[in-house]
Short mmCIF file of N, CA and C and ligand atoms in Angstrom, two decimals:
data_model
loop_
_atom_site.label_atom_id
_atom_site.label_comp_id
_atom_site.label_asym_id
_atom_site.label_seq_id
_atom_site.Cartn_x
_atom_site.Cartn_y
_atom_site.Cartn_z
N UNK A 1 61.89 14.82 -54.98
CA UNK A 1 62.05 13.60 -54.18
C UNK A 1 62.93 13.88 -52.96
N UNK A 2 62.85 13.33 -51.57
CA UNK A 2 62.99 13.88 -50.46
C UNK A 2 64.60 12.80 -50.65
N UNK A 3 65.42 13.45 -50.19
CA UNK A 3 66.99 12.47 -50.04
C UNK A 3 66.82 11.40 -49.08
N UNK A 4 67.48 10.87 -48.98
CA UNK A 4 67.21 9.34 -47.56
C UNK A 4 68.63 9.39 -47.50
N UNK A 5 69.86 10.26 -47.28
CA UNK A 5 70.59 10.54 -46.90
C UNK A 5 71.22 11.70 -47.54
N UNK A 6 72.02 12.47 -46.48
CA UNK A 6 72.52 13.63 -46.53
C UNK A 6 74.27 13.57 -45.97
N UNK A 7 74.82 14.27 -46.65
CA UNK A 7 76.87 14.68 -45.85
C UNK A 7 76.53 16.13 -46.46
N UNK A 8 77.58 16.42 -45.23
CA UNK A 8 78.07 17.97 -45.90
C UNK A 8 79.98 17.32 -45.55
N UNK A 9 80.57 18.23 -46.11
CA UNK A 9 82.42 18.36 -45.86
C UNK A 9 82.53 19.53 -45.98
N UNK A 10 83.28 20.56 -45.07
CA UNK A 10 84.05 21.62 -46.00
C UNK A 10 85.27 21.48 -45.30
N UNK A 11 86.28 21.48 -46.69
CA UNK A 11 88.03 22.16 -46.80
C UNK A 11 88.56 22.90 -46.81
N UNK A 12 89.72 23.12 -47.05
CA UNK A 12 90.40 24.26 -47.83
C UNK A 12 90.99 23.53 -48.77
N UNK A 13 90.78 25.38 -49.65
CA UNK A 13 91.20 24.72 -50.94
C UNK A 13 92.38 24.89 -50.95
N UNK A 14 93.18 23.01 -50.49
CA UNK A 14 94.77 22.79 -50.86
C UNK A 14 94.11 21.58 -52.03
N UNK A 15 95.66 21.31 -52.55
CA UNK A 15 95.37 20.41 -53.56
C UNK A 15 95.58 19.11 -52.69
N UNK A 16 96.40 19.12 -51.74
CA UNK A 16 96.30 18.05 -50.23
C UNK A 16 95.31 17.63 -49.78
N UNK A 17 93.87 18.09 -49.86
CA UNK A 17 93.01 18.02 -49.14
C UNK A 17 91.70 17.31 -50.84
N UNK A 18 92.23 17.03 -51.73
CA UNK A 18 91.29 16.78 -53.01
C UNK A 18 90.78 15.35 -53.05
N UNK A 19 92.04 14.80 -52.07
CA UNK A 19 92.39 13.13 -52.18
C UNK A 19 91.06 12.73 -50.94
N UNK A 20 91.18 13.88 -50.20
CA UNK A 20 90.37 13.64 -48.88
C UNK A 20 88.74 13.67 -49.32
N UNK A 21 88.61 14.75 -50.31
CA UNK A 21 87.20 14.91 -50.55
C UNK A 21 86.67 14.01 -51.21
N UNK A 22 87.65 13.12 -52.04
CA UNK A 22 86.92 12.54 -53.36
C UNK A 22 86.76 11.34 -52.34
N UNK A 23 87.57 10.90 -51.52
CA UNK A 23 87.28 9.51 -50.65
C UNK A 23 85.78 9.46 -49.81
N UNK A 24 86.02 10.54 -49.29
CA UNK A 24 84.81 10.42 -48.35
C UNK A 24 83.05 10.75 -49.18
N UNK A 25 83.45 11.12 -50.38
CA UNK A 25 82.28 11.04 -51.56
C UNK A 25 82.31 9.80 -51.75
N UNK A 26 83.24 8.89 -52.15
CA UNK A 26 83.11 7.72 -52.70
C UNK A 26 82.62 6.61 -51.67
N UNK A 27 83.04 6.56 -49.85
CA UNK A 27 82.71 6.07 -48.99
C UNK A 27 80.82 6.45 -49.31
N UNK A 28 80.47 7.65 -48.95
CA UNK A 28 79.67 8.01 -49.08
C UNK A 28 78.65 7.56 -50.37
N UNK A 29 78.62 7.73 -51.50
CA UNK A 29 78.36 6.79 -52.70
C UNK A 29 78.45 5.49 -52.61
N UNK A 30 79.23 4.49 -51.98
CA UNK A 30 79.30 3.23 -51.83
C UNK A 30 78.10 2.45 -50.69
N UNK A 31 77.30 3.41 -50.26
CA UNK A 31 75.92 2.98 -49.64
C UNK A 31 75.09 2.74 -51.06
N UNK A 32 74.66 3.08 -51.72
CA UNK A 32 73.75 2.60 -53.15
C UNK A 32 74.81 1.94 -53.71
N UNK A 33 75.99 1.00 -53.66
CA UNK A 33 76.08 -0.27 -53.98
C UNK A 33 76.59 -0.01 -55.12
N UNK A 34 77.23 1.10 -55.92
CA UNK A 34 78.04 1.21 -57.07
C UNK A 34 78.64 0.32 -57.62
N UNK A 35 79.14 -0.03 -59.16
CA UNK A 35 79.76 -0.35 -59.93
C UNK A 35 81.14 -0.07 -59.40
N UNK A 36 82.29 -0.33 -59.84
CA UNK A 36 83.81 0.18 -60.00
C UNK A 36 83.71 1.17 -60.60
N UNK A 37 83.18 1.37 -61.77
CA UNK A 37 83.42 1.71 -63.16
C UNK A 37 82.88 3.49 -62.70
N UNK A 38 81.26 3.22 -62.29
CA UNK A 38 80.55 4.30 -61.70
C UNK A 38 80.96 5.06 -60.63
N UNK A 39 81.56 4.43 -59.35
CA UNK A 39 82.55 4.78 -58.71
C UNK A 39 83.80 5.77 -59.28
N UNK A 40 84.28 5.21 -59.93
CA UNK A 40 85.27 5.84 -60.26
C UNK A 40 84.98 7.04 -61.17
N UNK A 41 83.68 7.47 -61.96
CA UNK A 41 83.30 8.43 -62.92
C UNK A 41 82.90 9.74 -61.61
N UNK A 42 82.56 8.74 -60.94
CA UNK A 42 82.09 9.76 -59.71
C UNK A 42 83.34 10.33 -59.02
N UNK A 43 84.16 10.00 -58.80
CA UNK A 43 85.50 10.43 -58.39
C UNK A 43 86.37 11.46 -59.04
N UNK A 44 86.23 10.81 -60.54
CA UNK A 44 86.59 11.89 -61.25
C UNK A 44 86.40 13.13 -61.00
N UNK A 45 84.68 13.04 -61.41
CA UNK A 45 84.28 14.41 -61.54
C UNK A 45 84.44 15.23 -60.83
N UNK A 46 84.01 14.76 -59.59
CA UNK A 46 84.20 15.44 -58.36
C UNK A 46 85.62 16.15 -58.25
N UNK A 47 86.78 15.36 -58.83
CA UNK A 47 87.80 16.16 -58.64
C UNK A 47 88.12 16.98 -59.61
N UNK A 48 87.79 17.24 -61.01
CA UNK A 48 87.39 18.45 -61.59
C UNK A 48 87.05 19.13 -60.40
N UNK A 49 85.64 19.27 -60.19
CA UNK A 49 85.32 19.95 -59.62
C UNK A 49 86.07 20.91 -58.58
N UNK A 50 86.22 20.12 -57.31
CA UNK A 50 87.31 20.80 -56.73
C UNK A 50 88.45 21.33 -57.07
N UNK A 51 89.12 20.52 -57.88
CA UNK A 51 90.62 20.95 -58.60
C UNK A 51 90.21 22.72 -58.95
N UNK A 52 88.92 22.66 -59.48
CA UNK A 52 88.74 24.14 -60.38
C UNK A 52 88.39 25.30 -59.13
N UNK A 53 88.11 24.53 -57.78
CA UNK A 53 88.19 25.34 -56.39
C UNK A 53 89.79 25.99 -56.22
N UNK A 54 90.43 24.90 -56.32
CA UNK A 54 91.96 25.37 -55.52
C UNK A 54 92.51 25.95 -56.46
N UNK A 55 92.62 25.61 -57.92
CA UNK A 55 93.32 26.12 -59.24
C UNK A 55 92.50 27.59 -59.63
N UNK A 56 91.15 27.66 -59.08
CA UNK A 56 90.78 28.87 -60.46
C UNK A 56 89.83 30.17 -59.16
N UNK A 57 89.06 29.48 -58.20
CA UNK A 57 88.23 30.23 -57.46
C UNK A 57 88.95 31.22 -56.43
N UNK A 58 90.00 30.65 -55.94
CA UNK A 58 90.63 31.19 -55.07
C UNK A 58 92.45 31.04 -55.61
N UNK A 59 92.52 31.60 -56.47
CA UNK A 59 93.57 31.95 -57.56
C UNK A 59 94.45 32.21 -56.64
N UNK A 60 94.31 33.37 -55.72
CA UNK A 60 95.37 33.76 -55.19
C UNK A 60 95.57 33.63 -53.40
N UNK A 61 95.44 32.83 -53.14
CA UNK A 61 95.28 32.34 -51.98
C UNK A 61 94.25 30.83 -51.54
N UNK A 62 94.20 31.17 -50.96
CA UNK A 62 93.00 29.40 -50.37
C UNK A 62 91.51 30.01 -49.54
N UNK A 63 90.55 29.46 -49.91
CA UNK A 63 89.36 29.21 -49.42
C UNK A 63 88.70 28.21 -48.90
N UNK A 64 87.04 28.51 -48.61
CA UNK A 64 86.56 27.08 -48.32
C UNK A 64 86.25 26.49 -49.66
N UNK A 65 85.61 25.29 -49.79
CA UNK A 65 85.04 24.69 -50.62
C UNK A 65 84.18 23.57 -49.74
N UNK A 66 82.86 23.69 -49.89
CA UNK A 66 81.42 23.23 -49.11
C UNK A 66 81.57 22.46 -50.08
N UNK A 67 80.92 20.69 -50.07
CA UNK A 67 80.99 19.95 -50.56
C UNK A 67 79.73 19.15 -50.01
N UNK A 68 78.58 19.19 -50.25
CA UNK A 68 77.28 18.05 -49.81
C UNK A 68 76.99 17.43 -51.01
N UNK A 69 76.09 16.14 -50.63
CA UNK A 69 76.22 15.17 -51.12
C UNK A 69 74.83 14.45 -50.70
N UNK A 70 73.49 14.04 -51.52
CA UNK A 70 72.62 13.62 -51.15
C UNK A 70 72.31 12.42 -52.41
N UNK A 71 72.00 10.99 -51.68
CA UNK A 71 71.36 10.05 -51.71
C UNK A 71 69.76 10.12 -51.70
N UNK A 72 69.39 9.65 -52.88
CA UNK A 72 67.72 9.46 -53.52
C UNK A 72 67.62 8.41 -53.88
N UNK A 73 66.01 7.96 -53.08
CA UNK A 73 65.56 6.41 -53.01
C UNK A 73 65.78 6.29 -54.29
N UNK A 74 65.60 6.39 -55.31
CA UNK A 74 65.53 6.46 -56.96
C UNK A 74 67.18 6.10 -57.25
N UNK A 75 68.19 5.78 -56.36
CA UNK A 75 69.07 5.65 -57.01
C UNK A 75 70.15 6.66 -57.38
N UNK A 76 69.95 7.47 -57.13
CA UNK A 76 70.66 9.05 -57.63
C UNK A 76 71.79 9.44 -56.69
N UNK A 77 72.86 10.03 -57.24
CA UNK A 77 73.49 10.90 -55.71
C UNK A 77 73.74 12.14 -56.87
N UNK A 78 73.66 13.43 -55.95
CA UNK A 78 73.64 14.52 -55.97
C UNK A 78 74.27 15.43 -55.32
N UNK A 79 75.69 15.74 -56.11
CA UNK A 79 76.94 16.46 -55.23
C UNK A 79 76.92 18.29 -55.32
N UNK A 80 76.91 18.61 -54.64
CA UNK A 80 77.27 20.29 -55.07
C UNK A 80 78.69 20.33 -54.30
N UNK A 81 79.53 21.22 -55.32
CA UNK A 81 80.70 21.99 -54.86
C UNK A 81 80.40 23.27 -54.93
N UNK A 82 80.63 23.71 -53.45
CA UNK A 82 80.61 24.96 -53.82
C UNK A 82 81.73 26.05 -53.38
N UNK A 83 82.26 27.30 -53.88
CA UNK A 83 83.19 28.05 -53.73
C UNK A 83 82.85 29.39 -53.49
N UNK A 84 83.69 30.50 -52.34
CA UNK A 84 83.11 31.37 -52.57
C UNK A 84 84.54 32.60 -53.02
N UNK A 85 84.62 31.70 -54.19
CA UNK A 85 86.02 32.43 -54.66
C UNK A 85 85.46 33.39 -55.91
N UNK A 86 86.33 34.00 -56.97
CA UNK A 86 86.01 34.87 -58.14
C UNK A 86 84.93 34.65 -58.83
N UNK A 87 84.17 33.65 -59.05
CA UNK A 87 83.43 33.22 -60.05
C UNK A 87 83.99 33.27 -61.11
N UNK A 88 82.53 33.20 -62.06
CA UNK A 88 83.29 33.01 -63.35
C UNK A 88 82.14 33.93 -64.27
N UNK A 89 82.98 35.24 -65.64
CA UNK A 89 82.62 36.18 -65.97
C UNK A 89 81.56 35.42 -66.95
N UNK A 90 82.00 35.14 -67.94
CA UNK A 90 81.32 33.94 -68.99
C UNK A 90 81.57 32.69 -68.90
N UNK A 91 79.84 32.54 -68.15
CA UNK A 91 79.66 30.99 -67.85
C UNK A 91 79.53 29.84 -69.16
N UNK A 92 78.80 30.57 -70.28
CA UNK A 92 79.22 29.66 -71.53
C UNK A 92 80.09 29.47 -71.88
N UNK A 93 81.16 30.71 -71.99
CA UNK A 93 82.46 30.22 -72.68
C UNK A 93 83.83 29.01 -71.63
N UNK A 94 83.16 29.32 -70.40
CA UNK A 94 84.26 28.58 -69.62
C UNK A 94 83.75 27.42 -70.16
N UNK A 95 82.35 26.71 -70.02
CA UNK A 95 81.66 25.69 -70.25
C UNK A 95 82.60 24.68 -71.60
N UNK A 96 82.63 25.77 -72.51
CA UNK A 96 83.41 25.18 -73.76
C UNK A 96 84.49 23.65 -73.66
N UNK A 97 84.06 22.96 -74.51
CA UNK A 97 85.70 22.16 -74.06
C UNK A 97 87.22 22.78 -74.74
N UNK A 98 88.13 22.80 -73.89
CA UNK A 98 89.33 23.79 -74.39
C UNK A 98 89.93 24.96 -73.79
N UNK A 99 88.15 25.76 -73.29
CA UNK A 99 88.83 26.80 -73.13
C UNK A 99 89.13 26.84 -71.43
N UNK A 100 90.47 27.91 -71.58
CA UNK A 100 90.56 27.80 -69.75
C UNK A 100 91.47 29.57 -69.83
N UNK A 101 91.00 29.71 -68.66
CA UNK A 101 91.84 30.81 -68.25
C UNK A 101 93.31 30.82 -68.11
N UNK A 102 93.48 29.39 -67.96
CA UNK A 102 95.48 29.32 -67.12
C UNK A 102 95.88 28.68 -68.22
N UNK A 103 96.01 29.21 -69.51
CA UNK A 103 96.91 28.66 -70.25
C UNK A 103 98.41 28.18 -69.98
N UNK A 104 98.46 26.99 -70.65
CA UNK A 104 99.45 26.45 -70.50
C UNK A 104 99.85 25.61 -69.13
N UNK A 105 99.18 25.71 -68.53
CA UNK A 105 98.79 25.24 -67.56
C UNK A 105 97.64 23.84 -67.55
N UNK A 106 96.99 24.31 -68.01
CA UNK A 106 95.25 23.61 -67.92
C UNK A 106 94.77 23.36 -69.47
N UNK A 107 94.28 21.96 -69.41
CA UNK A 107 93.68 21.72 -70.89
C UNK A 107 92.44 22.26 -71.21
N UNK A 108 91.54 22.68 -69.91
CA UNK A 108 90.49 23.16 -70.29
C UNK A 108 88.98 22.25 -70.20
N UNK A 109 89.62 20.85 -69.83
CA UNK A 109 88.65 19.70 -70.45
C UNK A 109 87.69 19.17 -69.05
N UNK A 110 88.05 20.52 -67.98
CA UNK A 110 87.10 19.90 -66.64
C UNK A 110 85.47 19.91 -66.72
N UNK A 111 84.91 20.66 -67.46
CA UNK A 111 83.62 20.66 -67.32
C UNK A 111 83.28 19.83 -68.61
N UNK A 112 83.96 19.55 -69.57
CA UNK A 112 83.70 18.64 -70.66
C UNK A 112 83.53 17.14 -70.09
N UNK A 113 84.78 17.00 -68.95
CA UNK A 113 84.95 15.60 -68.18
C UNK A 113 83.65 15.45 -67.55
N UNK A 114 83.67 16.35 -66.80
CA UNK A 114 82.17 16.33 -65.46
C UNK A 114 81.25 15.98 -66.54
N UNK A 115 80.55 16.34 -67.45
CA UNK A 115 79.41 16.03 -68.46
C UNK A 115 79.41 14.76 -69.17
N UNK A 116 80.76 14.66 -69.26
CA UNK A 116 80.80 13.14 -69.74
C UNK A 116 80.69 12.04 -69.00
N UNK A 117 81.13 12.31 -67.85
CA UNK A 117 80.76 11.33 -66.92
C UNK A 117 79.48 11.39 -66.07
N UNK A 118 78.96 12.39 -65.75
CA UNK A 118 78.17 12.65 -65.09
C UNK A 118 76.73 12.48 -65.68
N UNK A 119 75.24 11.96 -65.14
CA UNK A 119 74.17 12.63 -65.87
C UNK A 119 73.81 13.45 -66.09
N UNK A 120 73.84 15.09 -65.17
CA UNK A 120 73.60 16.21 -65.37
C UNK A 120 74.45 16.49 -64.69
N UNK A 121 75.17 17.85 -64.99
CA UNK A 121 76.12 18.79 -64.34
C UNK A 121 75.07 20.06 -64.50
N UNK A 122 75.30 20.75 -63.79
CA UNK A 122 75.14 22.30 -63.57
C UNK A 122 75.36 23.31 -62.61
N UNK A 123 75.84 24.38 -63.10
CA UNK A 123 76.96 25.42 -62.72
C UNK A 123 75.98 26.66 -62.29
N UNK A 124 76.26 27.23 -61.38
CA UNK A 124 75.72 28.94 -61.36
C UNK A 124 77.22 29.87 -60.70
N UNK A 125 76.88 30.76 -61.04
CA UNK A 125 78.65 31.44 -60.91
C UNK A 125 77.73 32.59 -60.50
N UNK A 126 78.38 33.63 -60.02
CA UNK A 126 78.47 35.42 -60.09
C UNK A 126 79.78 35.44 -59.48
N UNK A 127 80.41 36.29 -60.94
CA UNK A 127 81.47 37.10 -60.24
C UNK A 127 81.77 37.61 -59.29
N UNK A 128 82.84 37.24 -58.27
CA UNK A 128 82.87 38.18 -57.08
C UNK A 128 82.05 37.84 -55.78
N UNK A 129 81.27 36.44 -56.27
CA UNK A 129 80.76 36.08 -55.32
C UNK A 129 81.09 34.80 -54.86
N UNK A 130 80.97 33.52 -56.20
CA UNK A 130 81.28 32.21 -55.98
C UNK A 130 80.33 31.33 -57.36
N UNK A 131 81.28 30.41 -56.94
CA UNK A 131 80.54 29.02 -57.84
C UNK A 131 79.88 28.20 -57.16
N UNK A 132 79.01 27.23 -57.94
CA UNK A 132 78.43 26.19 -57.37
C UNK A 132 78.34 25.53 -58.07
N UNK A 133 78.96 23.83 -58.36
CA UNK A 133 78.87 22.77 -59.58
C UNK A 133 77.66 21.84 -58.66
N UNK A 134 76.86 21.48 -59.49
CA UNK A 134 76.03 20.17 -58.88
C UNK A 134 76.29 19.15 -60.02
N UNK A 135 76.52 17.71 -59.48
CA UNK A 135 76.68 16.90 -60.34
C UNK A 135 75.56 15.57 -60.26
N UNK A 136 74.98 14.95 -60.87
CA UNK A 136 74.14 14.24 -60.40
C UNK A 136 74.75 12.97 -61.41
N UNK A 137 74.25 11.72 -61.04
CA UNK A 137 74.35 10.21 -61.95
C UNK A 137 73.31 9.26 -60.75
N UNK A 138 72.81 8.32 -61.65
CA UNK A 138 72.19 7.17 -60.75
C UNK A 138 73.08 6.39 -60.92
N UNK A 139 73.14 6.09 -59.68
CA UNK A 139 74.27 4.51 -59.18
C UNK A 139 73.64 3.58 -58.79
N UNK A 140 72.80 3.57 -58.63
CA UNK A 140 72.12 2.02 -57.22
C UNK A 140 71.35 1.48 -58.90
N UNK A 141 71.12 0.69 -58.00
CA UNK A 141 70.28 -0.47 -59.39
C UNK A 141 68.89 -0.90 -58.39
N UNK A 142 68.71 -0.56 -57.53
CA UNK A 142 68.31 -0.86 -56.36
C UNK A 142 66.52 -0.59 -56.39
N UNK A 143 66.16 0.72 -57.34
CA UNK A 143 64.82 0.98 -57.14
C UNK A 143 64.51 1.02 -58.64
N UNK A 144 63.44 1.17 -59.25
CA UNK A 144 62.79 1.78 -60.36
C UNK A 144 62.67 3.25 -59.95
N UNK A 145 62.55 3.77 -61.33
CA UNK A 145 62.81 5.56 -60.88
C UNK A 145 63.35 6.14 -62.43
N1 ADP B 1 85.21 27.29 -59.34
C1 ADP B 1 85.62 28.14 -60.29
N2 ADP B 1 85.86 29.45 -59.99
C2 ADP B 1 86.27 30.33 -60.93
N3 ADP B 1 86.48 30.01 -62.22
C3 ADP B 1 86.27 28.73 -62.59
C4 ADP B 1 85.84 27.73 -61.65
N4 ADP B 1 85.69 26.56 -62.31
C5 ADP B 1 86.03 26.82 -63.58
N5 ADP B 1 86.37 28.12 -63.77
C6 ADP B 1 86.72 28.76 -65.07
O1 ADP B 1 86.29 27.93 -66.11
C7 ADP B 1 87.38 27.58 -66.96
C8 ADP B 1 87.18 26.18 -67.51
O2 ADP B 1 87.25 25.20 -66.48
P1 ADP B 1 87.68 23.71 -66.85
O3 ADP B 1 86.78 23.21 -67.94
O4 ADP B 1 87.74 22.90 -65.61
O5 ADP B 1 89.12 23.86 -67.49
P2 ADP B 1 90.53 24.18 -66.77
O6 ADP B 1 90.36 24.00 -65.30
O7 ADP B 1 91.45 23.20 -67.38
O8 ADP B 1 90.86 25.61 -67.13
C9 ADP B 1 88.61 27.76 -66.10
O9 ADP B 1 89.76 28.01 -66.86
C10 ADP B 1 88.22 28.95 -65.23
O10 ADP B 1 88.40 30.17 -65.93
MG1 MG B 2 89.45 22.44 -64.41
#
């Protein structure tokens, strides 16, 4: 299905700049006429998402983080984050709820969150190259679909 709207954003990954991304997603999302409730699941996730840009991709310094965002007549929005920091070695086991690299630090529960809130999440990683989260949910009430 062809989008009927499109954003791109890119940041750096500060944790200063998380407040910025999740707003202008949510501006952005608030064209299909969201819930509070949906709104705000969408916010969340999204900041998993990024959070795991500035906290885990670019560990030791700061990067970009590409952030688009497409609207479907059907109701849908469809976010990718993407990073072109460490990746990640085992994509199942990060997936896990719990597990995390920064112990003691991190509960582990970001991609458990994104799934719970989200309708589909999905991840592609290579080490050494980068991540990419896509998150999808229907928000609009607006079409059949
Ligand atoms: N963008 C990313 N780049 C590199 N590693 C990542 C990225 N996102 C997640 N990870 C890895 O996946 C693990 C699990 O992520 P998550 O479920 O968000 O838990 P947490 O962030 O609390 O560790 C992280 O600990 C990290 O090792
Ligand atoms: Mg996380």
């Amino acid at each position: 299905m062809k989008a009927q709207n499109t954003m791109k954003l890119t940041i750096e990954s500060l944790s200063i700049n998380e407040g910025f991304a999740r707003s202008v997603i949510c501006a952005f999302a608030a064209q299909l006429d969201p819930t509070i409730d949906v709104l705000s699941d969408i916010r969340t996730a999204l900041s998993e998402a990024v959070t795991n840009c500035v906290v885990h991709a670019y560990k030791n310094g700061t990067g970009a983080v590409y952030i688009t965002a497409a609207l479907y007549p059907d109701g849908r929005i469809r976010i990718k984050v993407r990073d072109k920091g460490c990746g990640i070695e085992d994509l199942q086991k990060a997936m896990e709820p719990l597990f995390t690299t920064a112990d003691g630090e991190r509960a582990g529960l970001g991609f458990a969150v994104m799934q719970s809130l989200m309708d589909k999440v999905t991840v592609r990683s290579k080490p050494g190259s980068g991540t990419t989260v896509t998150l999808e949910k229907r928000i609009g009430s607006t079409h059949e679909g």
